[in-house]
Coordinates of C-alpha atoms in Angstrom, one line a residue:
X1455 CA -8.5 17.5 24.5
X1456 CA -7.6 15.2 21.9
X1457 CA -3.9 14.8 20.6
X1458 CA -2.2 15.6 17.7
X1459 CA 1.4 14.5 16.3
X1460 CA 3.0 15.9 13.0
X1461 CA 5.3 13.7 11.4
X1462 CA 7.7 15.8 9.1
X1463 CA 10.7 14.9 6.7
X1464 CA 14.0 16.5 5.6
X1465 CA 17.5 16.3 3.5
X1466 CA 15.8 13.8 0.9
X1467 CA 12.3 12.4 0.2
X1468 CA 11.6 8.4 0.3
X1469 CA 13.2 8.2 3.8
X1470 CA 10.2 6.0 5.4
X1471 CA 8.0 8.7 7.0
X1472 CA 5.0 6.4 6.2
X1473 CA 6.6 3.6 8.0
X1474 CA 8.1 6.1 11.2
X1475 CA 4.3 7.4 11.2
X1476 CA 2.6 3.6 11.3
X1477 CA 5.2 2.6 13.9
X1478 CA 4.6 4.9 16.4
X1479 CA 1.4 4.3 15.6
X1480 CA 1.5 1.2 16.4
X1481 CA 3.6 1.8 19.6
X1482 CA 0.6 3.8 21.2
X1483 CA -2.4 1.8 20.0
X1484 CA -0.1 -1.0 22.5
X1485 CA -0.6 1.2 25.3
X1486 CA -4.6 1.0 24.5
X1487 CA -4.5 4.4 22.7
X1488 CA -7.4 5.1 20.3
X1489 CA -5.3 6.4 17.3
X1490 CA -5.9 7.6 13.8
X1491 CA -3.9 8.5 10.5
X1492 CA -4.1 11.3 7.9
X1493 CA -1.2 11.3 5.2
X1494 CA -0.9 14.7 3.9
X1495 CA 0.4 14.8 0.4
X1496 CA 1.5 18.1 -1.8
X1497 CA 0.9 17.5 -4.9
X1498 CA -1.7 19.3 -7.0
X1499 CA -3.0 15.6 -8.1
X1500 CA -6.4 15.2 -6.8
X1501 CA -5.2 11.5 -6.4
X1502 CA -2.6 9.2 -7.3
X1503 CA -4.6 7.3 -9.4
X1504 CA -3.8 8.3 -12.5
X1505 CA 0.1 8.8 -11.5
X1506 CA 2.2 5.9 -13.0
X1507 CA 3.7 3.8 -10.8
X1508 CA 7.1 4.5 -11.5
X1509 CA 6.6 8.0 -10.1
X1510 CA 4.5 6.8 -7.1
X1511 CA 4.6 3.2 -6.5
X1512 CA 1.1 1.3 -5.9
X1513 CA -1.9 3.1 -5.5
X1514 CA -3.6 2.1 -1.7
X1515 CA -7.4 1.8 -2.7
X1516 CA -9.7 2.1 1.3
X1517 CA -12.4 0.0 1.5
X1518 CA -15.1 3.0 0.0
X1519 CA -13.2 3.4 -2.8
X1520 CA -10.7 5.9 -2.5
X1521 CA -7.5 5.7 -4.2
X1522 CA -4.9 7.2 -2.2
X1523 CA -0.6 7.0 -1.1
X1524 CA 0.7 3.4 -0.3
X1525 CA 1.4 4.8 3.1
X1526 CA -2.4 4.5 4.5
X1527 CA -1.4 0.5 3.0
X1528 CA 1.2 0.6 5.8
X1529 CA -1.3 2.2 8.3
X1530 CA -3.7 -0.5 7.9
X1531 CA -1.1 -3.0 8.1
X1532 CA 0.7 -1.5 11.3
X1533 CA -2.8 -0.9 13.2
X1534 CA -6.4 -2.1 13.5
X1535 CA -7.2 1.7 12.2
X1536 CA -10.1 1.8 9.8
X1537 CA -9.6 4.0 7.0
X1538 CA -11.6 6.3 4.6
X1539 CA -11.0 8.8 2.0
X1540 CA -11.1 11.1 4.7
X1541 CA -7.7 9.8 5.8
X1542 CA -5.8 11.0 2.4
X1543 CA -5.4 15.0 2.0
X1544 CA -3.9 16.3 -1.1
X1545 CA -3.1 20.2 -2.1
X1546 CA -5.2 19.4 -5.5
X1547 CA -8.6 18.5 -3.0
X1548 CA -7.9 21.2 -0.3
X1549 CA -7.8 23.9 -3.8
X1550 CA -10.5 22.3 -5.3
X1551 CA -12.6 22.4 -2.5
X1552 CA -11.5 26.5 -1.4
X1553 CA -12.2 26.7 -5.3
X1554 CA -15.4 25.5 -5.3
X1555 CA -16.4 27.1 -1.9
X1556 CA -15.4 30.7 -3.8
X1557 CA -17.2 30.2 -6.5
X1558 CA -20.6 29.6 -4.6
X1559 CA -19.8 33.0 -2.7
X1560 CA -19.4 31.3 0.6
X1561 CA -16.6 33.6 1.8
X1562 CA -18.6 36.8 1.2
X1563 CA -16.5 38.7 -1.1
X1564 CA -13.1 38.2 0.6
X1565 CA -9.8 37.7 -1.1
X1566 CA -9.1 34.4 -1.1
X1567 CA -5.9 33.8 0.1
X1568 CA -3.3 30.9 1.0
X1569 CA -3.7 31.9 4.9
X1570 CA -6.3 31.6 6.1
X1571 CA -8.3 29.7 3.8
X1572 CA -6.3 27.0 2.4
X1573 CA -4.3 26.6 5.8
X1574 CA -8.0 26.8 7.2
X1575 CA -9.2 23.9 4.9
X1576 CA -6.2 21.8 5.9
X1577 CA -7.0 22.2 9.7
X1578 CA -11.0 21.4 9.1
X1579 CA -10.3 18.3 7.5
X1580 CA -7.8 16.9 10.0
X1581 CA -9.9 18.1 12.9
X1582 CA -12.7 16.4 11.1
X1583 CA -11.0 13.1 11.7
X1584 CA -8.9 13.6 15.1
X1585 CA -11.8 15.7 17.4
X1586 CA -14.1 12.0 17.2
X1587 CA -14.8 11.0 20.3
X1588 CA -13.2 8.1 19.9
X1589 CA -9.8 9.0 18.7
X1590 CA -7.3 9.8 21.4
X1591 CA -4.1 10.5 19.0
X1592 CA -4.2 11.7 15.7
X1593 CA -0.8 11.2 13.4
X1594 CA -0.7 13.3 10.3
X1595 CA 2.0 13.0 8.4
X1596 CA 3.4 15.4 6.0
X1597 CA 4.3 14.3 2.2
X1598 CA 7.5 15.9 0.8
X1599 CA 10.4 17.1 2.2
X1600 CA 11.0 20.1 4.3
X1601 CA 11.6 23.2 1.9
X1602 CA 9.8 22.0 -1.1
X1603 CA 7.6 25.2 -2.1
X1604 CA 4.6 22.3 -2.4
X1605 CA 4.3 21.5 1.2
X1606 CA 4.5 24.5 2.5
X1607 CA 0.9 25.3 3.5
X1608 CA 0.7 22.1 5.0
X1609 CA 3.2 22.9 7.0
X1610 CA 2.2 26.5 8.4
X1611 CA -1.2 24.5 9.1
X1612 CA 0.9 22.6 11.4
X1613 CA 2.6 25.3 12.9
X1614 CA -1.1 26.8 13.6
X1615 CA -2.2 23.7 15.5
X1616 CA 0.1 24.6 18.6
X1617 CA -1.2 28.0 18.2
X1618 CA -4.8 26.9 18.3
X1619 CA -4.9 23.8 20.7
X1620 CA -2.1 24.2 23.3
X1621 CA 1.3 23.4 23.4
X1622 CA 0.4 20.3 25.6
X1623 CA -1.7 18.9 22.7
X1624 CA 0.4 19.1 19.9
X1625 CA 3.8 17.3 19.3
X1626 CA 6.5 17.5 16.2
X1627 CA 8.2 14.3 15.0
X1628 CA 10.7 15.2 12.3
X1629 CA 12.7 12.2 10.6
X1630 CA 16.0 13.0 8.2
X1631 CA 19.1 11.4 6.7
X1632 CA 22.6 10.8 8.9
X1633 CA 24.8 9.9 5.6
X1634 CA 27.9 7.9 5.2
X1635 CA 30.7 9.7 3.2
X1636 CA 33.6 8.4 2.0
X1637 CA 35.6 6.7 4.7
X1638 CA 32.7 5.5 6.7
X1639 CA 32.2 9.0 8.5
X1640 CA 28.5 9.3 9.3
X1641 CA 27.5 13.3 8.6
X1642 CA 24.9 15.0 10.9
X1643 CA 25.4 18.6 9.3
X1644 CA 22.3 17.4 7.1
X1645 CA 20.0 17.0 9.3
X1646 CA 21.1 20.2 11.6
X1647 CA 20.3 22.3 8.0
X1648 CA 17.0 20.2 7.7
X1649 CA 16.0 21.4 11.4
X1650 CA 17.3 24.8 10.8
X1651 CA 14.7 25.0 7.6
X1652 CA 12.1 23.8 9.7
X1653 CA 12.1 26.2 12.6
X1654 CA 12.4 28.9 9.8
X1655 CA 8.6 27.6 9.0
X1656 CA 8.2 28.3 12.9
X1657 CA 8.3 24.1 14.1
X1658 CA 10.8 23.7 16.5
X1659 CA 10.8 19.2 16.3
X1660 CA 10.1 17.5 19.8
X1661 CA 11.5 14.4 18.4
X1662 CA 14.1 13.6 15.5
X1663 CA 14.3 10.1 13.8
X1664 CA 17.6 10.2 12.1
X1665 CA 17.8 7.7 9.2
X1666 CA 21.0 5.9 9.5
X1667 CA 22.6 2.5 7.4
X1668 CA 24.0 1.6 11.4
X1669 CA 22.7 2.7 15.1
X1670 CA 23.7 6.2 15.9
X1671 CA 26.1 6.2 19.0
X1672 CA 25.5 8.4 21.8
X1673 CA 27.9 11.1 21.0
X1674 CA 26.7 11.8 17.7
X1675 CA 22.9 11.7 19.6
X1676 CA 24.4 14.4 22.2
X1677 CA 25.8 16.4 18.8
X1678 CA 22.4 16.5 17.1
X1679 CA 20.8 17.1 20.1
X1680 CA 23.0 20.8 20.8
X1681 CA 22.6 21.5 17.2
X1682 CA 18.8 21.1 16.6
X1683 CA 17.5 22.1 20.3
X1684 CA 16.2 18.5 21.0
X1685 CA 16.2 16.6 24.7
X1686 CA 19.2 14.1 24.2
X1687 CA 16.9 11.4 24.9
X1688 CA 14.1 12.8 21.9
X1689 CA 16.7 11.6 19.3
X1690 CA 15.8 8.6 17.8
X1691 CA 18.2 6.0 16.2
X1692 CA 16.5 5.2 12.9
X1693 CA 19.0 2.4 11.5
X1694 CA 18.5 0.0 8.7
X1695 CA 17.0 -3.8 10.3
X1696 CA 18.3 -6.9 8.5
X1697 CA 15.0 -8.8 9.5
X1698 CA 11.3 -7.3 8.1
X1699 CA 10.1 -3.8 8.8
X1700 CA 7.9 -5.1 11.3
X1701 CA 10.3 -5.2 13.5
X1702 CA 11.0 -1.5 13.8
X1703 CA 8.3 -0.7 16.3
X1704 CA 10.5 -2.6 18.6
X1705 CA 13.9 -0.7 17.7
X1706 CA 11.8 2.2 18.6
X1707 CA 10.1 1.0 21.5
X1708 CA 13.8 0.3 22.8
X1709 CA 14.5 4.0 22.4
X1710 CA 11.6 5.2 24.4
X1711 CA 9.8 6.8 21.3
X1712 CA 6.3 5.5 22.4
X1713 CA 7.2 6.8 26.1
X1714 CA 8.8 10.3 24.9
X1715 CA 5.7 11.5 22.9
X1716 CA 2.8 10.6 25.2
X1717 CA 5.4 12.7 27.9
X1718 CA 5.5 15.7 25.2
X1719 CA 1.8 15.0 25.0
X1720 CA 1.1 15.2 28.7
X1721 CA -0.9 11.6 28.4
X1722 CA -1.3 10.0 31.4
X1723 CA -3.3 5.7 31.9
X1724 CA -0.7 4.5 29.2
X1725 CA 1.8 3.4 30.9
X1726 CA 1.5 -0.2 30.4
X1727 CA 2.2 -1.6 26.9
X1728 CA 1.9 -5.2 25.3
X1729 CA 4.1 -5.6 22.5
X1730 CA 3.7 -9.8 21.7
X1731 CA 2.5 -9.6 18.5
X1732 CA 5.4 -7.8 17.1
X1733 CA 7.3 -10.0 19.0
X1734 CA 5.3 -12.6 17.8
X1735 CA 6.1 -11.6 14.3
X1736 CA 9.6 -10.8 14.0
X1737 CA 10.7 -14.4 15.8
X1738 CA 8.6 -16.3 13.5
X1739 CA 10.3 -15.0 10.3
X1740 CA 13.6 -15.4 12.5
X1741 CA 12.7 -18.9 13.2
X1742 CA 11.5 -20.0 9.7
X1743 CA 14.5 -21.9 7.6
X1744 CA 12.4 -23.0 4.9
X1745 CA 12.6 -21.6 1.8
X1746 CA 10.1 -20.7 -1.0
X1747 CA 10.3 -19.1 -4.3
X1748 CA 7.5 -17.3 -5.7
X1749 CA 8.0 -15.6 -9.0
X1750 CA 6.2 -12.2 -9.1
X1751 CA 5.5 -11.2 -13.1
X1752 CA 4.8 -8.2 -14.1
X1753 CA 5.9 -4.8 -15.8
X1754 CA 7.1 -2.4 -13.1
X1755 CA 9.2 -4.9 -11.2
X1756 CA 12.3 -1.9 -11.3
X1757 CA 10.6 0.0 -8.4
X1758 CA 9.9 -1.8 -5.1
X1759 CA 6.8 0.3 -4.2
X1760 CA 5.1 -0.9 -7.1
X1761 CA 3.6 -4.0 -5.5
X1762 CA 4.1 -2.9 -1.9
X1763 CA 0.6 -4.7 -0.9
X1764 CA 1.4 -7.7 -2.6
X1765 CA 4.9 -8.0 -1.4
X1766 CA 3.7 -7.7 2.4
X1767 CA 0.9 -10.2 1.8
X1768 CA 3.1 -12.5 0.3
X1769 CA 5.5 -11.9 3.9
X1770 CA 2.3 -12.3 6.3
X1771 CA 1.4 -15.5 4.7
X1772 CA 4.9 -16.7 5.0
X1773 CA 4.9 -16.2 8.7
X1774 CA 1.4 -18.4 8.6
X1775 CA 3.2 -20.9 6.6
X1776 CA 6.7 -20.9 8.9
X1777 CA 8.2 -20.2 5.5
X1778 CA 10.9 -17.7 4.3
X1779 CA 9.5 -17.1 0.9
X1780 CA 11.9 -15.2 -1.3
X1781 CA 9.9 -13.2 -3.9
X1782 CA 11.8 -13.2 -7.7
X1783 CA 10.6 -10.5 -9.8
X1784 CA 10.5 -11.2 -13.3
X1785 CA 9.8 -8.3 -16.1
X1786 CA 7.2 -9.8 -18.3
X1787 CA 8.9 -7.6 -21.3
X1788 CA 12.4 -9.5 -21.1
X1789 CA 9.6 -13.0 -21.2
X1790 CA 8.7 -11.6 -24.6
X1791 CA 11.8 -11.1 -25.7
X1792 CA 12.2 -15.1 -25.1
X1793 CA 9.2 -15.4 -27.4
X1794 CA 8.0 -19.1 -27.5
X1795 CA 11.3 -21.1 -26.5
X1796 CA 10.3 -23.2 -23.9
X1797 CA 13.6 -24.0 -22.8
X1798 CA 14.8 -20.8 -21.9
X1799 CA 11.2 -20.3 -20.1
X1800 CA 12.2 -23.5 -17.9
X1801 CA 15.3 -21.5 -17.3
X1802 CA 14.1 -18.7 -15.9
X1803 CA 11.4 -20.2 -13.8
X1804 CA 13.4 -22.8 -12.4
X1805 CA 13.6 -23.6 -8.8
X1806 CA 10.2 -21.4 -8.2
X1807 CA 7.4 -22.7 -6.6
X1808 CA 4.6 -20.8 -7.1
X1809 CA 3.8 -17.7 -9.6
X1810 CA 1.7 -14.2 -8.9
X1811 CA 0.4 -11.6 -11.7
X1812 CA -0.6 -9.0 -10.2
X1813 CA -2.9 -5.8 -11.2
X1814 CA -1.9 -3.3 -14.0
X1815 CA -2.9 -1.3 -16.6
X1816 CA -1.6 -0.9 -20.8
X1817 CA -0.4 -3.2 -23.1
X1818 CA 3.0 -3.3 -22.5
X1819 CA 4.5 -6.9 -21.2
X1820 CA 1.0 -8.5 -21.6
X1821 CA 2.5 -11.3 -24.4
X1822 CA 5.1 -11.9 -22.0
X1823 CA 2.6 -12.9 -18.9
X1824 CA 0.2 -14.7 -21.5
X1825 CA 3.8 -16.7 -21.9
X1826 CA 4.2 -17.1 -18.1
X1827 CA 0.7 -18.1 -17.1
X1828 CA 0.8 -20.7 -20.1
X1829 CA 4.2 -22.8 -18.8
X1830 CA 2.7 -22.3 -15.4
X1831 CA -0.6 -24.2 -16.2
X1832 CA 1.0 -26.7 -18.4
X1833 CA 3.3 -27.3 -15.6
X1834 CA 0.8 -27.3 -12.9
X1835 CA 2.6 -24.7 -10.9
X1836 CA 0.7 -22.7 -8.7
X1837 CA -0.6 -19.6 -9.5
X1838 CA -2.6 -16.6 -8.2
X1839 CA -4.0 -14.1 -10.6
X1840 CA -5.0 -10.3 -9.4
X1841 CA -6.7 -8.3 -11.0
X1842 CA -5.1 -8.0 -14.7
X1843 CA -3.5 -11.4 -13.8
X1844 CA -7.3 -13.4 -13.6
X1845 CA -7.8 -11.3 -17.1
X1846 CA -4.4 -12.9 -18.0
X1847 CA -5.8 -16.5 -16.9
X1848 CA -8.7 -15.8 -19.5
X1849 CA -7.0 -15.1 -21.9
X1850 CA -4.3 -17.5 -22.2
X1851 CA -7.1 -20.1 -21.9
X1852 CA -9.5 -18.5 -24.5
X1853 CA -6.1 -19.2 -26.8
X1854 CA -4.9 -22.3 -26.2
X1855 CA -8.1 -24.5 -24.7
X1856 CA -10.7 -23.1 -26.4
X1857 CA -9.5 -22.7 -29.6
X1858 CA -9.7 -18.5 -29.9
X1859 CA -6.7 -17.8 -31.6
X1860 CA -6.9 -13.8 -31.4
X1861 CA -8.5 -13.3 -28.1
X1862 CA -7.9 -10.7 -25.9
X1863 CA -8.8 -7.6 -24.0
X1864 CA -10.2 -4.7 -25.7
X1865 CA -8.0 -2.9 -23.6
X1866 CA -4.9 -4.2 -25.6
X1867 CA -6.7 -4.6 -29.5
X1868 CA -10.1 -3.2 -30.1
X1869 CA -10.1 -5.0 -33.2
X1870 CA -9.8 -8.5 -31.7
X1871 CA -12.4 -11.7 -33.3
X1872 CA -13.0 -12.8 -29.6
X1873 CA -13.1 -9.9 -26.8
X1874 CA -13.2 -11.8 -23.7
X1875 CA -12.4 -9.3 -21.4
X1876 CA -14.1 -5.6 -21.9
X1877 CA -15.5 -2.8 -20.9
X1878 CA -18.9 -2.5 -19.5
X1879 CA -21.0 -1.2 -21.9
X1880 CA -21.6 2.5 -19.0
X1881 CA -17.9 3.3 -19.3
X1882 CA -17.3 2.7 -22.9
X1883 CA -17.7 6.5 -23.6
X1884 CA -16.4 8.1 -20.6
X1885 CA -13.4 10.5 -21.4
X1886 CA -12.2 10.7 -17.8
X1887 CA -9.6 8.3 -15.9
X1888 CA -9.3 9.1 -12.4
X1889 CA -12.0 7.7 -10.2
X1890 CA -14.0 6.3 -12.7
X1891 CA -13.1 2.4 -12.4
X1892 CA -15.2 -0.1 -10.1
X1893 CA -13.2 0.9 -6.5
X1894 CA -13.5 -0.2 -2.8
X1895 CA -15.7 -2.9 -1.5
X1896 CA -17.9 -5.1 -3.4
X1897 CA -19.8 -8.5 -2.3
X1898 CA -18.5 -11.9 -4.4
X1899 CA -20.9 -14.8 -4.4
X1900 CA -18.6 -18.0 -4.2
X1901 CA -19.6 -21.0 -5.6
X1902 CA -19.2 -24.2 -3.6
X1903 CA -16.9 -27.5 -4.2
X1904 CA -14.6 -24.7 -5.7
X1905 CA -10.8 -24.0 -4.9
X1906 CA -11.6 -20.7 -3.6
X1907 CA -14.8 -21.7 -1.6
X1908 CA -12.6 -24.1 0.6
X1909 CA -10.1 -20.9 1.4
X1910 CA -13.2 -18.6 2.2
X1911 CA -15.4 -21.2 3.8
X1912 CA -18.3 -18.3 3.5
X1913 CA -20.5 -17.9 0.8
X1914 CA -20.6 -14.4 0.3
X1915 CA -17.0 -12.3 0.9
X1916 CA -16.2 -8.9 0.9
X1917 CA -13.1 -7.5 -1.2
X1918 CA -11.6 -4.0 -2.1
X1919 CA -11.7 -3.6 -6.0
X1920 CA -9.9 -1.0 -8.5
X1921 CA -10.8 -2.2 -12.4
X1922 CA -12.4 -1.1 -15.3
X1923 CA -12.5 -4.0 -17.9
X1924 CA -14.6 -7.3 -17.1
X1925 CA -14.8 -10.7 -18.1
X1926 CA -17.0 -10.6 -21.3
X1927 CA -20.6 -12.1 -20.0
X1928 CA -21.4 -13.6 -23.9
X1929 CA -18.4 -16.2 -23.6
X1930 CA -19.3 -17.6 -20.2
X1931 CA -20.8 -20.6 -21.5
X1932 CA -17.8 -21.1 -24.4
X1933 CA -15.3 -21.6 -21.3
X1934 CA -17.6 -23.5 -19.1
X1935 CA -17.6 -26.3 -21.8
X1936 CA -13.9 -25.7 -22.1
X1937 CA -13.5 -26.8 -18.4
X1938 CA -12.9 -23.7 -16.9
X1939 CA -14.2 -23.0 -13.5
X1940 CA -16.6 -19.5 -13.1
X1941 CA -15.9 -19.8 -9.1
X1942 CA -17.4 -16.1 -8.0
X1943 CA -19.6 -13.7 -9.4
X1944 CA -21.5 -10.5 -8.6
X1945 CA -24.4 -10.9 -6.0
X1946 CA -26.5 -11.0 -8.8
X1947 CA -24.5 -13.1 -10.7
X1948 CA -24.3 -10.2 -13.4
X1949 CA -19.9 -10.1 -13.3
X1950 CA -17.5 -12.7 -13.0
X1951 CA -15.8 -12.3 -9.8
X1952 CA -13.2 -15.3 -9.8
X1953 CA -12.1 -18.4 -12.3
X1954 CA -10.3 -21.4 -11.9
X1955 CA -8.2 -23.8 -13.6
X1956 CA -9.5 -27.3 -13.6
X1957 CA -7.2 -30.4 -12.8
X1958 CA -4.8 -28.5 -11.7
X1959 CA -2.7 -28.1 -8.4
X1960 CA -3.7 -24.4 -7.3
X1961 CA -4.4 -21.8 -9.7
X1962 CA -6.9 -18.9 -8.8
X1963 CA -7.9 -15.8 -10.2
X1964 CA -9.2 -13.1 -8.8
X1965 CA -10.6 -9.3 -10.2
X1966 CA -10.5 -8.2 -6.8
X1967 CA -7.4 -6.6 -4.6
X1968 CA -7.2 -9.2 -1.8
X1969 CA -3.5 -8.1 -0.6
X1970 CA -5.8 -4.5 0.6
X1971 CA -7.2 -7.0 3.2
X1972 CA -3.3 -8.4 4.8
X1973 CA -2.2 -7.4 7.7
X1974 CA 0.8 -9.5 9.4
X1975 CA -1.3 -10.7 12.7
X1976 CA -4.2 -11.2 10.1
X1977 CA -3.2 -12.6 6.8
X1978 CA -5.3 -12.8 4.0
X1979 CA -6.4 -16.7 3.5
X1980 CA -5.9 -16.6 -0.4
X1981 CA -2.4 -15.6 0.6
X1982 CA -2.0 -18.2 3.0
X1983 CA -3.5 -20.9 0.8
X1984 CA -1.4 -19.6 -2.2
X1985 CA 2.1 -19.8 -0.1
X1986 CA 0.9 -22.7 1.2
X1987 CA 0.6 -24.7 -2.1
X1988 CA 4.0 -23.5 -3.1
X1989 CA 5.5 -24.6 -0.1
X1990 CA 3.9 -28.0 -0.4
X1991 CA 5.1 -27.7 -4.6
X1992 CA 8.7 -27.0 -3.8
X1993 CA 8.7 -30.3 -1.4

């Protein structure tokens, strides 16, 4: 019988379920477990890829195409799981699909109710994914926090997978707050309330990971433990690490999380458990003493989900590169503020070695990364464009190489002389945003004696995309006698696919998502190259 583990949250949303789940994850795929992931989200959005990102940080795009939570980012990252759409639930696909299903009469004149049919939908789909034959574990984790109204069916669903499957198949990981009041006392009443909400939904937790700024001692362990009916030993320290969150399957690991659930789980043959690469890891960003600034420019810099991906790909080539690279977010709507004065540019990028502009969407704080990418290349810093940051490499260059004053995206002015980046002509009319951009993996044709050739070494590379505007095909030739470098295209050579600056120390641009791609034992080799070339700049 395959196994299941819920992971849960209480007393406040945001407090790392995605990174609990992908730990322990990671933990049991070390004892040679075959594991897998679902995130379960509430929220009636079919997707998050229409949310902004100040409500839900980056959107995680799989490799056929779906856009789902940043947590199935820090799945990949943690394990060698492949994902799919399949691996993203949300309430607005389970009703859409129970919807549908009604509508075509498939539940013969019933009432269509909450239980059993949505709570029935949730169960298909994450059987779907953990009854494979090749999946021993399967680690759903539930968006939200305990008593939202939202998550509710999700977690009866949960509740009903005990029921179903046997109490020897199912375990209950539930991770809440331990906060500090004034005077340095460290509460656990919270998460006692958070347990008690819980079991009123009919979970009684196996395990509790108690979020904490310092290691819970053993008394107040023992205290949660009488209060919340959990084995002393089931609750888990959760603390705050002054290193990187890769660390944290080894805090856990030290607790005996990895060995507690596969007990609750009755799993025996995993006893023996290699840990290195973590190891690995965490001493190599312990050892570095080098360090490297790397300016990251862009408009939602204020929240640190935004460019999760980026960040961590940024950290995994660092540890390739025995660097500390210190990553300086700069709001490309205070640059326009600055306007054109060069000197307080200078200012603000001083000291940094290399510059990243990563993916977005809208007009806003566009002028001010046309400003950034501009010093950069006149100062042959390094760069890497992503996305809206290659688009940004076009465009500065179409204005101040080639001579086209007004160009620009028809994204940002419709009414612009020179359109070098736009829509394809198939999407120009379509009145729907979600799901409609090019997304998950497409093949790039790289062209040789390029930049980006020499970091490949392949001709033909696979990368995870998420765009809807395209370098405009009728000015190829108008930047090619400019100088600029066409590096990648299309298979059949029908879409730009990456550009180059020429004469110049590193300066890439993609339209593709490489930072998808990172992992810390893998990292991406644009990353690498990028971090490297800074490192070697700020020598």
């Amino acid at each position: 019988m395959n196994k299941y583990i819920f992971v849960t949250g209480g007393v406040c949303s945001s407090l790392g379920k995605g990174i609990a789940a992908s730990s322990l994850g990671s933990l049991l795929e070390c004892r040679k477990l075959r594991i897998r992931f679902i995130k379960a989200d509430p929220y009636i959005n079919v997707d998050p890829g229409t949310m902004s990102p100040y409500q839900h940080g980056e959107v995680y795009v799989t490799a056929d195409g779906a856009e789902t939570d940043l947590d199935l980012g820090n799945y990949e990252r943690f394990s060698s799981v492949p994902l799919t759409r399949a691996n993203s639930m949300t309430t607005g696909q389970v009703y859409q699909t129970v919807i549908q299903k009604e509508r075509e009469g498939r539940y013969l004149g019933r009432t269509v109710q909450v239980i059993p049919h949505i709570t029935d939908e949730i169960k298909s789909r994450i059987f779907a994914i953990g009854e494979s034959p090749d999946v021993d574990v399967t680690i759903v984790e539930i968006g939200g926090t305990v008593g939202d109204i939202e998550s509710i069916p999700f977690i009866e669903a949960a509740r009903q997978f005990r029921h179903d499957i046997g109490r020897e198949n199912v375990a209950y990981v539930h991770l809440t707050l331990v906060p500090e009041v004034a005077g340095g006392e460290f509460k656990t009443k919270p998460t006692q309330h958070s347990v008690k909400v819980l079991r009123e939904l009919g979970i009684q937790p196996d395990i509790l990971l108690c979020r904490a700024t310092v290691e819970l001692t053993d008394s107040m362990k023992k205290k949660i433990a009488l209060f919340t009916n959990v084995d002393d030993n089931a609750v888990i320290s959760a603390h705050d690490i002054t290193t990187t969150i890769y660390e944290i399957p080894l805090v856990y690991h030290k607790q005996n999380l990895d060995k507690i659930a596969i007990e609750k789980l009755n799993i025996k043959n995993a006893d023996n458990i290699d840990l290195s690469q973590w190891e690995g890891v965490v001493n190599s960003f312990k050892n570095a003493t080098q360090i490297v600034k790397i300016a990251l420019v862009g408009k939602y810099i204020h929240l640190n989900d935004t460019y999760k991906s980026i960040v961590e790909a940024i950290f995994h080539a660092s540890i390739a590169n025995n660097v500390k690279v210190e990553v300086i977010k700069i709001d490309s709507e205070e640059l326009e503020k600055i306007g054109n004065d060069e000197n307080e540019i200078k200012k603000i990028f001083k000291g940094i070695s290399g510059v990243l502009v990563p993916g977005g969407f809208g007009q806003r704080g566009v002028t001010g990364m046309i400003q950034a990418v501009k010093y950069v290349r006149e100062n042959n810093i390094p760069y890497f464009g992503i996305c809206l940051g290659m688009q940004i490499m076009v465009i500065e260059y179409a204005r101040n190489i080639i001579g086209f004053e007004k160009a620009n995206s028809t994204e940002f002015s419709h009414d612009s002389p020179y359109p070098v980046i736009s829509l394809l002509e198939e999407q120009i009319d379509t009145k729907l945003y979600g799901g409609t951009m090019k997304l998950g993996n497409s093949d790039t044709k790289l062209i040789h004696d390029t930049k980006i050739f020499d970091v490949y070494k392949e001709e033909v590379i696979t990368e995870r995309h998420r765009h809807r505007y395209e370098f405009s095909n009728k000015y190829r030739d108008a930047f090619k006698d400019a100088g600029f470098i066409i590096s990648g295209y299309t298979l059949d050579e029908s879409l730009v696919e990456s550009v180059e600056w020429p004469d110049h120390k590193w300066g890439i641009g993609v339209q593709y998502h490489p930072e998808f791609k990172s992992k810390p034992f893998s990292p991406h080799p644009l990353f690498v190259q990028f971090v490297k070339a800074s490192k070697e700049n700020a020598k």
